[in-house]
Amino acid sequence: MDTSLEHLDVVIVGAGLSGIGAAYRISTELPRKSFTVLEARDAIGGTWDLFRYPGVRSDSDMFTLSYPFRPWTEAEAIADGSSILKYIRDTAEDPRIRERIRFSTRLISAAWSSADARWTLDLDVTEDDGGGSVTVERRRLTCGFLYLCSGYYDYDRGYEPTFPGLESFEGEVVRPQFWPEDLDYTGKRVVVIGSGATAVTLVPAMAKDAAHVTMLQRSPTYITAVPSRDRFSDAARRHLPAGLAHHVARAKNVLFTQAFYQLCRRRPEIARKLIRTQTARILGNERMVEEHFTPAYDPWDQRLCVAPSADLFKAMKQGSASVVTDTIDTFTPHGIRLASGQELEADVVVTATGLSMLPLGGATFTVDGAPVNLGDSWVYRGLMVSGVPNLALCVGYTNASWTLRADLSSRYVCRLIRYMDRHGHRFGAPAVDGPMKARPILDLTSGYVQRAVSAFPKQGDRQPWTMRQNYLLDAPTALHGNLAKNMVFDAPAPPAAPAPDLQEIHA
């Protein structure tokens, strides 16, 4: 063990929504622990700082996406990206958090040593002198517990399918993940390829200024219209103290989203009818619903998209946007020719074809010299990995607000560290107790999940090895559950020898 290295009790990776929340929990629930937050970029906010495309917003209501310890006070229940970013940055202004963040510091590898009971982290630290000189220095530190809050998306590259004839297109091709600040699409014809959350956000936002926006989808997606403002929550905030109103609104939205999700999974035919009826009522066109908004799969087989205040449907009804369901034959100099023979003319094409998933932020991990292969591992309580000591991953819900599970994970980590301290353990790791039937960690048929699922740990067929998508079941386990179940800890440290009696020494 190199004692010259800086050592910290806890290292959090990522200064986005999850990492800032984790820093708050560590600083308040483990106030005597030393910790830092490593952020690869030079700014706070993670996803909400990176994504700058028009209309970027959350699909989740802010009463559940915000932190339970910091009430959401803005009017909009479905907030835009800039409002969410401001909320995260305002939270991080707490000196217990802000002073612990190390920017431009990327985790490259992590090596666990059971003998030393610590992780050794290799970091790339980027320094910019402001005069055009950028240097990257490899540094190293150690920690007792490592908490990864960087999500599971690859922020350096998205999913880029091969488009025939793309090189012949004379217009501009834009990827939402890397939106150019100087792009002017005013009065231009725009085609947005995709039908997921990004496309559903982009189309109505761009339709306000473009000549026309076409959403080109290979197959339909379920899209539900929700109010941008929550009348129940507005009433609660008028009549109750801010903190109590926030918790009441949060509880109501948790119950509602869980109830609708359970309806989708247990009685999909009813959910399909409800969504279709709503869409037909807004569009006033049953044929359009049948052709473009009736997916072949059941609701929540893939992530459900949200249209705040029905903005997407209203843009289509007004004629500023339209939807085409077809496949691409080839790009042409002036647009896209479809398999049906139709050609969509375009000045700008936006490829909203999805993100790529990246396990562990792309860093490599070893345990006592052996490489960690996530695909051969099992997820424990939705946040730890079998056979890997003192490591937690922050993975939010797919069917509800990310923060709901993220905050439970952070509180679980604090409980686990306190438990180990109380019982004299330096480390613990989940241990599988028999054969299990494996399932993907994310039970979705979405393309971005299926392309990368084999690189992530599996979930099993029983607790604590399942990735439950249910806050109401997870909360009691995270906050009060048995911390020793299926965990293997090192032997408790022997009690310290009593101090010698000074009178005996001098006798």
Coordinates of C-alpha atoms in Angstrom, one line a residue:
M1 CA 0.0 0.0 0.0
D2 CA 1.3 3.4 -1.1
T3 CA 0.8 5.6 2.0
S4 CA 1.9 8.7 0.1
L5 CA -1.3 8.8 -1.9
E6 CA -4.2 10.9 -0.9
H7 CA -6.9 8.7 0.8
L8 CA -10.6 9.5 1.1
D9 CA -13.4 7.6 2.8
V10 CA -15.8 7.9 -0.1
V11 CA -15.4 9.0 -3.8
I12 CA -18.5 9.9 -5.8
V13 CA -18.1 9.9 -9.6
G14 CA -20.3 12.4 -11.4
A15 CA -21.6 15.8 -10.6
G16 CA -25.0 15.5 -12.2
L17 CA -28.4 15.1 -10.6
S18 CA -27.4 11.9 -8.9
G19 CA -23.9 12.9 -7.8
I20 CA -25.0 16.2 -6.3
G21 CA -27.8 14.3 -4.4
A22 CA -25.3 11.7 -3.2
A23 CA -22.9 14.4 -2.0
Y24 CA -25.6 15.9 0.1
R25 CA -26.5 12.6 1.6
I26 CA -22.8 11.7 2.4
S27 CA -22.2 15.2 3.9
T28 CA -25.2 15.2 6.1
E29 CA -25.6 11.5 7.1
L30 CA -21.8 10.7 7.3
P31 CA -20.5 14.1 8.4
R32 CA -17.2 12.8 9.7
K33 CA -16.3 11.0 6.4
S34 CA -13.9 12.6 4.0
F35 CA -15.2 12.5 0.4
T36 CA -14.9 14.1 -3.0
V37 CA -16.9 14.3 -6.2
L38 CA -15.1 13.6 -9.5
E39 CA -16.6 15.3 -12.5
A40 CA -15.1 14.6 -16.0
R41 CA -16.4 17.8 -17.5
D42 CA -15.8 21.3 -16.3
A43 CA -19.4 22.0 -15.2
I44 CA -22.1 20.8 -12.8
G45 CA -25.3 19.2 -14.2
G46 CA -24.4 16.1 -16.1
T47 CA -27.1 15.3 -18.7
W48 CA -28.8 18.6 -18.1
D49 CA -25.6 20.6 -18.8
L50 CA -24.6 18.5 -21.8
F51 CA -27.9 18.4 -23.8
R52 CA -28.7 21.7 -25.4
Y53 CA -31.1 20.9 -28.1
P54 CA -34.3 22.9 -28.5
G55 CA -37.0 22.1 -26.0
V56 CA -34.9 19.8 -23.9
R57 CA -36.9 18.9 -20.8
S58 CA -37.7 16.1 -18.4
D59 CA -40.4 13.4 -19.0
S60 CA -40.9 13.2 -15.2
D61 CA -42.7 15.7 -13.0
M62 CA -40.4 17.9 -10.9
F63 CA -41.9 16.9 -7.6
T64 CA -40.4 13.4 -8.0
L65 CA -37.4 14.4 -10.1
S66 CA -36.3 17.0 -7.6
Y67 CA -34.6 16.0 -4.3
P68 CA -36.8 15.2 -1.3
F69 CA -34.6 17.5 0.8
R70 CA -35.0 20.5 -1.5
P71 CA -38.5 21.3 -2.6
W72 CA -39.2 22.3 -6.2
T73 CA -40.7 25.8 -6.1
E74 CA -41.2 26.7 -9.8
A75 CA -44.6 26.8 -11.4
E76 CA -44.1 24.2 -14.1
A77 CA -44.4 20.5 -13.1
I78 CA -42.8 19.4 -16.3
A79 CA -39.7 21.6 -16.5
D80 CA -37.3 22.6 -19.2
G81 CA -33.7 21.7 -19.2
S82 CA -32.4 25.1 -18.2
S83 CA -34.7 25.2 -15.1
I84 CA -33.5 21.7 -14.1
L85 CA -29.9 22.7 -14.5
K86 CA -30.4 25.8 -12.4
Y87 CA -32.0 23.7 -9.7
I88 CA -29.1 21.3 -9.6
R89 CA -26.5 24.0 -9.6
D90 CA -28.3 25.9 -6.8
T91 CA -28.4 22.7 -4.7
A92 CA -24.6 22.3 -5.3
E93 CA -24.0 25.8 -3.9
D94 CA -24.1 24.3 -0.5
P95 CA -20.5 24.6 0.7
R96 CA -20.6 21.0 2.0
I97 CA -21.0 20.0 -1.7
R98 CA -19.4 22.7 -3.8
E99 CA -16.0 22.6 -2.1
R100 CA -15.8 18.8 -2.7
I101 CA -16.1 18.8 -6.5
R102 CA -13.1 18.2 -8.6
F103 CA -13.8 19.3 -12.2
S104 CA -12.1 18.0 -15.4
T105 CA -11.2 14.8 -13.5
R106 CA -12.1 11.5 -15.3
L107 CA -12.0 8.1 -13.7
I108 CA -9.9 5.8 -16.0
S109 CA -9.5 2.7 -13.8
A110 CA -10.2 1.4 -10.3
A111 CA -8.3 -1.5 -8.6
W112 CA -9.6 -3.0 -5.4
S113 CA -7.2 -4.6 -2.9
S114 CA -8.8 -6.7 -0.1
A115 CA -5.5 -6.7 1.8
D116 CA -5.5 -2.9 1.9
A117 CA -9.4 -2.6 2.0
R118 CA -9.3 0.2 -0.5
W119 CA -9.8 1.2 -4.1
T120 CA -6.9 2.8 -6.0
L121 CA -8.2 5.1 -8.7
D122 CA -6.3 6.3 -11.8
L123 CA -7.6 9.6 -12.9
D124 CA -7.0 11.8 -16.0
V125 CA -7.0 15.5 -14.9
T126 CA -7.3 18.1 -17.7
E127 CA -5.9 21.5 -17.1
D128 CA -6.6 24.4 -19.4
D129 CA -4.5 27.6 -18.9
G130 CA -7.0 29.7 -20.9
G131 CA -4.5 30.5 -23.5
G132 CA -5.0 27.5 -25.7
S133 CA -2.8 25.1 -23.9
V134 CA -4.5 22.0 -22.6
T135 CA -2.7 19.3 -20.6
V136 CA -3.8 16.0 -19.3
E137 CA -2.1 14.6 -16.2
R138 CA -2.5 11.1 -14.8
R139 CA -3.1 11.2 -11.1
R140 CA -3.9 8.6 -8.4
L141 CA -5.8 8.5 -5.1
T142 CA -7.4 5.8 -2.9
C143 CA -10.7 5.5 -1.2
G144 CA -12.6 3.1 1.0
F145 CA -15.9 3.2 -0.8
L146 CA -16.6 4.1 -4.5
Y147 CA -20.0 5.3 -5.6
L148 CA -20.6 5.7 -9.3
C149 CA -23.2 8.4 -10.1
S150 CA -22.4 8.9 -13.8
G151 CA -25.4 7.1 -15.2
Y152 CA -25.2 4.5 -17.9
Y153 CA -25.1 6.6 -21.1
D154 CA -22.1 7.3 -23.3
Y155 CA -21.9 11.1 -23.3
D156 CA -19.1 11.2 -25.8
R157 CA -21.0 9.4 -28.6
G158 CA -24.6 8.5 -29.4
Y159 CA -26.0 5.7 -31.5
E160 CA -25.3 6.4 -35.1
P161 CA -26.9 4.0 -37.6
T162 CA -25.7 3.8 -41.1
F163 CA -27.8 5.9 -43.5
P164 CA -27.4 5.0 -47.2
G165 CA -26.5 8.0 -49.3
L166 CA -25.9 10.3 -46.4
E167 CA -22.8 11.8 -48.0
S168 CA -24.9 13.0 -50.9
F169 CA -27.2 15.2 -48.8
E170 CA -26.5 18.9 -49.3
G171 CA -28.3 20.1 -46.2
E172 CA -27.1 20.0 -42.6
V173 CA -27.2 16.9 -40.4
V174 CA -27.4 17.4 -36.7
R175 CA -27.1 15.0 -33.7
P176 CA -29.1 16.2 -30.7
Q177 CA -26.4 15.1 -28.3
F178 CA -24.0 17.6 -29.9
W179 CA -26.3 20.4 -30.9
P180 CA -24.5 23.3 -32.6
E181 CA -25.1 26.6 -30.9
D182 CA -25.1 28.5 -34.2
L183 CA -27.7 26.3 -36.0
D184 CA -30.4 28.5 -37.5
Y185 CA -33.4 26.5 -38.7
T186 CA -35.8 29.5 -39.0
G187 CA -38.0 29.0 -42.1
K188 CA -36.3 25.8 -43.0
R189 CA -37.7 22.3 -43.7
V190 CA -36.6 19.9 -41.0
V191 CA -36.8 16.2 -40.7
V192 CA -36.4 14.6 -37.3
I193 CA -35.5 10.9 -37.5
G194 CA -36.8 9.0 -34.5
S195 CA -39.8 8.6 -32.3
G196 CA -38.3 8.4 -28.8
A197 CA -38.3 11.0 -26.1
T198 CA -35.7 13.3 -27.8
A199 CA -37.7 13.4 -31.1
V200 CA -41.0 14.0 -29.3
T201 CA -39.3 16.9 -27.5
L202 CA -37.6 18.4 -30.6
V203 CA -40.5 18.3 -33.1
P204 CA -42.9 20.8 -31.3
A205 CA -40.0 23.0 -30.2
M206 CA -38.5 23.3 -33.7
A207 CA -42.0 23.7 -35.3
K208 CA -42.3 27.1 -33.7
D209 CA -39.7 28.6 -36.0
A210 CA -39.1 26.1 -38.9
A211 CA -41.1 26.2 -42.1
H212 CA -42.2 22.6 -41.3
V213 CA -41.0 19.7 -39.2
T214 CA -41.5 16.1 -40.1
M215 CA -41.0 13.3 -37.6
L216 CA -39.9 10.3 -39.5
Q217 CA -40.4 7.1 -37.5
R218 CA -39.6 3.5 -38.4
S219 CA -42.5 2.4 -36.1
P220 CA -44.9 4.1 -33.7
T221 CA -44.2 4.9 -30.1
Y222 CA -46.7 5.3 -27.2
I223 CA -47.0 9.0 -26.4
T224 CA -49.2 10.4 -23.6
A225 CA -50.2 14.0 -23.1
V226 CA -49.8 15.4 -19.6
P227 CA -50.4 18.9 -18.2
S228 CA -47.3 21.1 -17.9
R229 CA -48.7 22.3 -14.5
D230 CA -50.1 20.1 -11.7
R231 CA -53.3 21.6 -10.3
F232 CA -53.2 19.3 -7.2
S233 CA -49.6 20.4 -6.4
D234 CA -50.4 24.1 -7.0
A235 CA -53.3 23.8 -4.5
A236 CA -51.1 22.0 -2.0
R237 CA -48.5 24.8 -2.3
R238 CA -51.1 27.5 -1.8
H239 CA -52.4 26.0 1.4
L240 CA -49.5 24.1 3.0
P241 CA -46.0 25.0 4.1
A242 CA -43.5 24.5 1.3
G243 CA -41.8 21.4 2.6
L244 CA -45.1 19.6 3.4
A245 CA -46.6 20.6 0.1
H246 CA -43.6 19.2 -1.7
H247 CA -43.9 15.9 0.1
V248 CA -47.7 15.7 -0.5
A249 CA -47.3 16.4 -4.2
R250 CA -44.4 13.9 -4.4
A251 CA -46.4 11.2 -2.8
K252 CA -49.4 11.8 -5.0
N253 CA -47.3 11.6 -8.2
V254 CA -45.4 8.4 -7.0
L255 CA -48.8 6.7 -6.4
F256 CA -50.2 7.8 -9.7
T257 CA -47.2 6.8 -11.8
Q258 CA -46.9 3.4 -10.0
A259 CA -50.6 2.8 -10.5
F260 CA -50.5 3.5 -14.2
Y261 CA -47.4 1.4 -14.7
Q262 CA -49.0 -1.5 -12.9
L263 CA -52.1 -1.1 -15.1
C264 CA -49.8 -1.1 -18.2
R265 CA -48.1 -4.3 -17.1
R266 CA -51.1 -6.2 -15.8
R267 CA -53.9 -5.0 -18.1
P268 CA -52.1 -3.7 -21.2
E269 CA -55.3 -3.8 -23.3
I270 CA -56.9 -1.2 -21.0
A271 CA -53.8 1.0 -21.0
R272 CA -53.7 0.8 -24.8
K273 CA -57.3 1.9 -25.1
L274 CA -56.8 4.8 -22.7
I275 CA -53.7 6.1 -24.5
R276 CA -55.4 5.7 -27.9
T277 CA -58.6 7.4 -26.8
Q278 CA -56.7 10.3 -25.4
T279 CA -54.6 10.7 -28.6
A280 CA -57.6 10.4 -30.9
R281 CA -59.5 13.0 -28.8
I282 CA -56.6 15.5 -29.2
L283 CA -55.9 14.9 -32.9
G284 CA -59.5 14.4 -33.9
N285 CA -58.2 11.9 -36.5
E286 CA -58.7 8.1 -35.9
R287 CA -57.0 7.1 -39.1
M288 CA -53.9 9.1 -38.1
V289 CA -53.9 7.4 -34.7
E290 CA -54.2 4.0 -36.3
E291 CA -51.4 4.6 -38.7
H292 CA -48.8 6.5 -36.6
F293 CA -49.6 6.2 -32.9
T294 CA -50.6 2.5 -32.5
P295 CA -47.4 0.6 -31.6
A296 CA -47.2 -3.2 -32.0
Y297 CA -45.9 -3.6 -28.5
D298 CA -47.6 -3.1 -25.1
P299 CA -47.2 0.1 -23.1
W300 CA -44.0 0.1 -21.0
D301 CA -42.4 -2.7 -23.1
Q302 CA -40.5 0.4 -24.1
R303 CA -40.3 3.7 -22.3
L304 CA -43.4 5.8 -22.5
C305 CA -43.0 9.2 -24.1
V306 CA -44.7 12.3 -22.7
A307 CA -46.0 15.4 -24.5
P308 CA -46.5 18.2 -22.0
S309 CA -49.7 20.1 -22.7
A310 CA -50.1 17.8 -25.8
D311 CA -47.5 20.1 -27.6
L312 CA -46.5 17.4 -30.2
F313 CA -50.1 16.7 -31.1
K314 CA -51.1 20.3 -31.2
A315 CA -48.2 21.1 -33.6
M316 CA -49.4 18.3 -35.9
K317 CA -53.0 19.4 -35.7
Q318 CA -52.0 23.0 -36.6
G319 CA -50.0 21.8 -39.6
S320 CA -46.6 23.1 -38.4
A321 CA -45.5 19.4 -37.9
S322 CA -46.4 16.0 -39.3
V323 CA -45.5 12.4 -38.8
V324 CA -44.4 9.8 -41.4
T325 CA -44.1 6.1 -40.6
D326 CA -41.7 4.5 -43.1
T327 CA -38.1 3.3 -43.5
I328 CA -35.3 5.1 -45.2
D329 CA -34.3 3.9 -48.7
T330 CA -31.6 6.5 -49.2
F331 CA -30.6 10.1 -48.6
T332 CA -30.7 12.3 -51.6
P333 CA -29.2 15.8 -52.2
H334 CA -32.3 17.5 -51.1
G335 CA -33.8 15.1 -48.5
I336 CA -34.7 11.5 -47.8
R337 CA -36.3 9.0 -50.1
L338 CA -38.4 6.4 -48.3
A339 CA -39.0 2.7 -49.0
S340 CA -42.5 3.7 -50.2
G341 CA -41.0 5.9 -52.9
Q342 CA -42.0 9.2 -51.1
E343 CA -39.3 11.8 -50.8
L344 CA -39.1 14.1 -47.8
E345 CA -37.5 17.4 -48.7
A346 CA -35.2 18.8 -46.0
D347 CA -32.8 21.6 -45.3
V348 CA -31.9 20.1 -41.9
V349 CA -32.0 16.5 -40.8
V350 CA -31.8 15.7 -37.1
T351 CA -30.8 12.2 -36.2
A352 CA -32.7 11.5 -32.9
T353 CA -31.8 7.8 -33.1
G354 CA -31.0 7.3 -29.5
L355 CA -28.1 7.2 -27.1
S356 CA -25.6 4.5 -26.4
M357 CA -25.2 2.8 -23.0
L358 CA -21.8 2.6 -21.4
P359 CA -21.1 0.5 -18.3
L360 CA -19.2 2.1 -15.4
G361 CA -18.6 5.2 -17.4
G362 CA -16.1 3.4 -19.6
A363 CA -13.6 2.9 -16.7
T364 CA -12.0 -0.5 -16.1
F365 CA -12.2 -2.3 -12.8
T366 CA -10.3 -5.1 -11.1
V367 CA -10.7 -6.9 -7.8
D368 CA -7.5 -8.3 -6.3
G369 CA -5.9 -8.3 -9.7
A370 CA -8.8 -10.0 -11.6
P371 CA -10.7 -7.9 -14.1
V372 CA -14.4 -7.3 -13.3
N373 CA -16.7 -8.6 -16.1
L374 CA -20.1 -6.9 -15.5
G375 CA -21.8 -9.2 -17.9
D376 CA -21.0 -12.2 -15.7
S377 CA -22.1 -10.4 -12.5
W378 CA -25.5 -9.9 -10.8
V379 CA -27.0 -6.7 -9.5
Y380 CA -27.7 -6.6 -5.8
R381 CA -30.6 -4.5 -4.5
G382 CA -30.4 -2.4 -7.7
L383 CA -27.1 -0.8 -6.8
M384 CA -24.3 -3.2 -6.0
V385 CA -22.5 -5.8 -8.0
S386 CA -21.9 -9.4 -6.9
G387 CA -18.3 -10.1 -5.8
V388 CA -17.2 -6.5 -6.0
P389 CA -16.6 -4.9 -2.5
N390 CA -17.4 -1.4 -1.5
L391 CA -18.8 -0.4 -4.9
A392 CA -22.3 1.0 -5.6
L393 CA -23.8 2.1 -8.9
C394 CA -26.6 4.7 -9.1
V395 CA -29.2 3.5 -11.5
G396 CA -32.6 5.3 -11.5
Y397 CA -36.0 4.1 -12.5
T398 CA -37.1 3.7 -16.1
N399 CA -40.8 3.9 -15.3
A400 CA -40.6 6.8 -12.9
S401 CA -38.4 9.7 -12.0
W402 CA -34.7 8.8 -11.9
T403 CA -34.2 10.7 -8.6
L404 CA -36.6 8.5 -6.7
R405 CA -34.3 5.5 -6.9
A406 CA -31.1 7.6 -7.0
D407 CA -31.9 9.1 -3.6
L408 CA -32.8 5.7 -2.1
S409 CA -29.5 4.3 -3.4
S410 CA -27.5 7.2 -1.7
R411 CA -29.3 6.7 1.6
Y412 CA -28.6 2.9 1.3
V413 CA -24.9 3.6 0.8
C414 CA -24.9 5.8 3.9
R415 CA -26.6 3.0 5.9
L416 CA -24.2 0.4 4.7
I417 CA -21.1 2.4 5.5
R418 CA -22.5 3.1 9.0
Y419 CA -23.2 -0.6 9.5
M420 CA -19.7 -1.6 8.5
D421 CA -18.2 1.0 10.9
R422 CA -20.5 -0.1 13.7
H423 CA -19.5 -3.8 13.3
G424 CA -15.8 -3.2 12.7
H425 CA -15.9 -4.3 9.0
R426 CA -13.7 -2.6 6.4
F427 CA -15.5 -3.9 3.4
G428 CA -18.4 -6.1 2.2
A429 CA -19.5 -7.5 -1.1
P430 CA -22.7 -9.2 -2.3
A431 CA -22.5 -13.0 -2.7
V432 CA -24.9 -15.1 -4.9
D433 CA -26.4 -17.9 -2.9
G434 CA -27.4 -20.4 -5.6
P435 CA -28.5 -20.7 -9.3
M436 CA -30.9 -18.1 -10.6
K437 CA -32.7 -17.4 -13.8
A438 CA -31.1 -14.4 -15.5
R439 CA -32.9 -11.4 -16.8
P440 CA -31.6 -8.1 -18.3
I441 CA -30.9 -5.4 -15.7
L442 CA -33.4 -3.1 -17.6
D443 CA -36.5 -5.1 -18.7
L444 CA -37.2 -3.0 -21.8
T445 CA -37.3 -3.9 -25.5
S446 CA -36.0 -0.5 -26.5
G447 CA -33.1 -0.6 -29.0
Y448 CA -30.6 1.3 -26.9
V449 CA -31.1 -1.3 -24.1
Q450 CA -31.0 -4.4 -26.3
R451 CA -27.8 -3.2 -28.0
A452 CA -25.8 -3.0 -24.7
V453 CA -27.6 -5.1 -22.2
S454 CA -25.0 -7.9 -22.3
A455 CA -22.3 -5.6 -21.0
F456 CA -24.3 -4.9 -17.7
P457 CA -24.9 -7.1 -14.7
K458 CA -27.9 -9.4 -14.8
Q459 CA -30.8 -9.4 -12.5
G460 CA -32.1 -12.7 -11.0
D461 CA -35.4 -14.2 -10.3
R462 CA -35.6 -13.4 -6.5
Q463 CA -34.8 -10.7 -4.0
P464 CA -32.3 -9.2 -3.4
W465 CA -31.1 -9.8 -7.0
T466 CA -34.0 -8.2 -8.9
M467 CA -34.1 -4.7 -10.3
R468 CA -37.5 -3.7 -9.1
Q469 CA -39.2 -0.8 -10.8
N470 CA -41.3 0.1 -7.8
Y471 CA -40.5 2.9 -5.4
L472 CA -43.1 1.7 -2.9
L473 CA -41.4 -1.6 -2.5
D474 CA -37.9 -0.3 -2.7
A475 CA -38.2 2.5 -0.1
P476 CA -38.7 0.2 2.9
T477 CA -35.8 -2.1 1.8
A478 CA -33.4 0.8 1.2
L479 CA -34.3 2.7 4.4
H480 CA -34.9 -0.2 6.8
G481 CA -34.0 -3.5 5.2
N482 CA -31.4 -6.1 6.3
L483 CA -28.0 -4.8 5.4
A484 CA -26.3 -8.2 5.9
K485 CA -28.5 -10.3 3.7
N486 CA -26.4 -12.0 1.0
M487 CA -23.4 -9.9 2.0
V488 CA -20.0 -11.2 2.8
F489 CA -17.9 -8.9 5.1
D490 CA -14.3 -9.1 6.1
A491 CA -13.6 -10.2 9.7
P492 CA -14.2 -7.4 12.2
A493 CA -11.1 -5.5 13.2
P494 CA -9.8 -6.5 16.6
P495 CA -10.4 -4.0 19.4
A496 CA -7.7 -1.5 20.0
A497 CA -5.3 -2.5 22.8
P498 CA -6.0 -0.4 26.0
A499 CA -3.7 2.4 26.6
P500 CA -0.9 1.6 29.1
D501 CA -1.3 2.7 32.7
L502 CA 1.2 5.6 33.2
Q503 CA 1.5 4.9 36.9
E504 CA 2.6 1.3 36.2
I505 CA 5.2 2.5 33.6
H506 CA 6.8 4.9 36.1
A507 CA 6.6 2.5 39.1

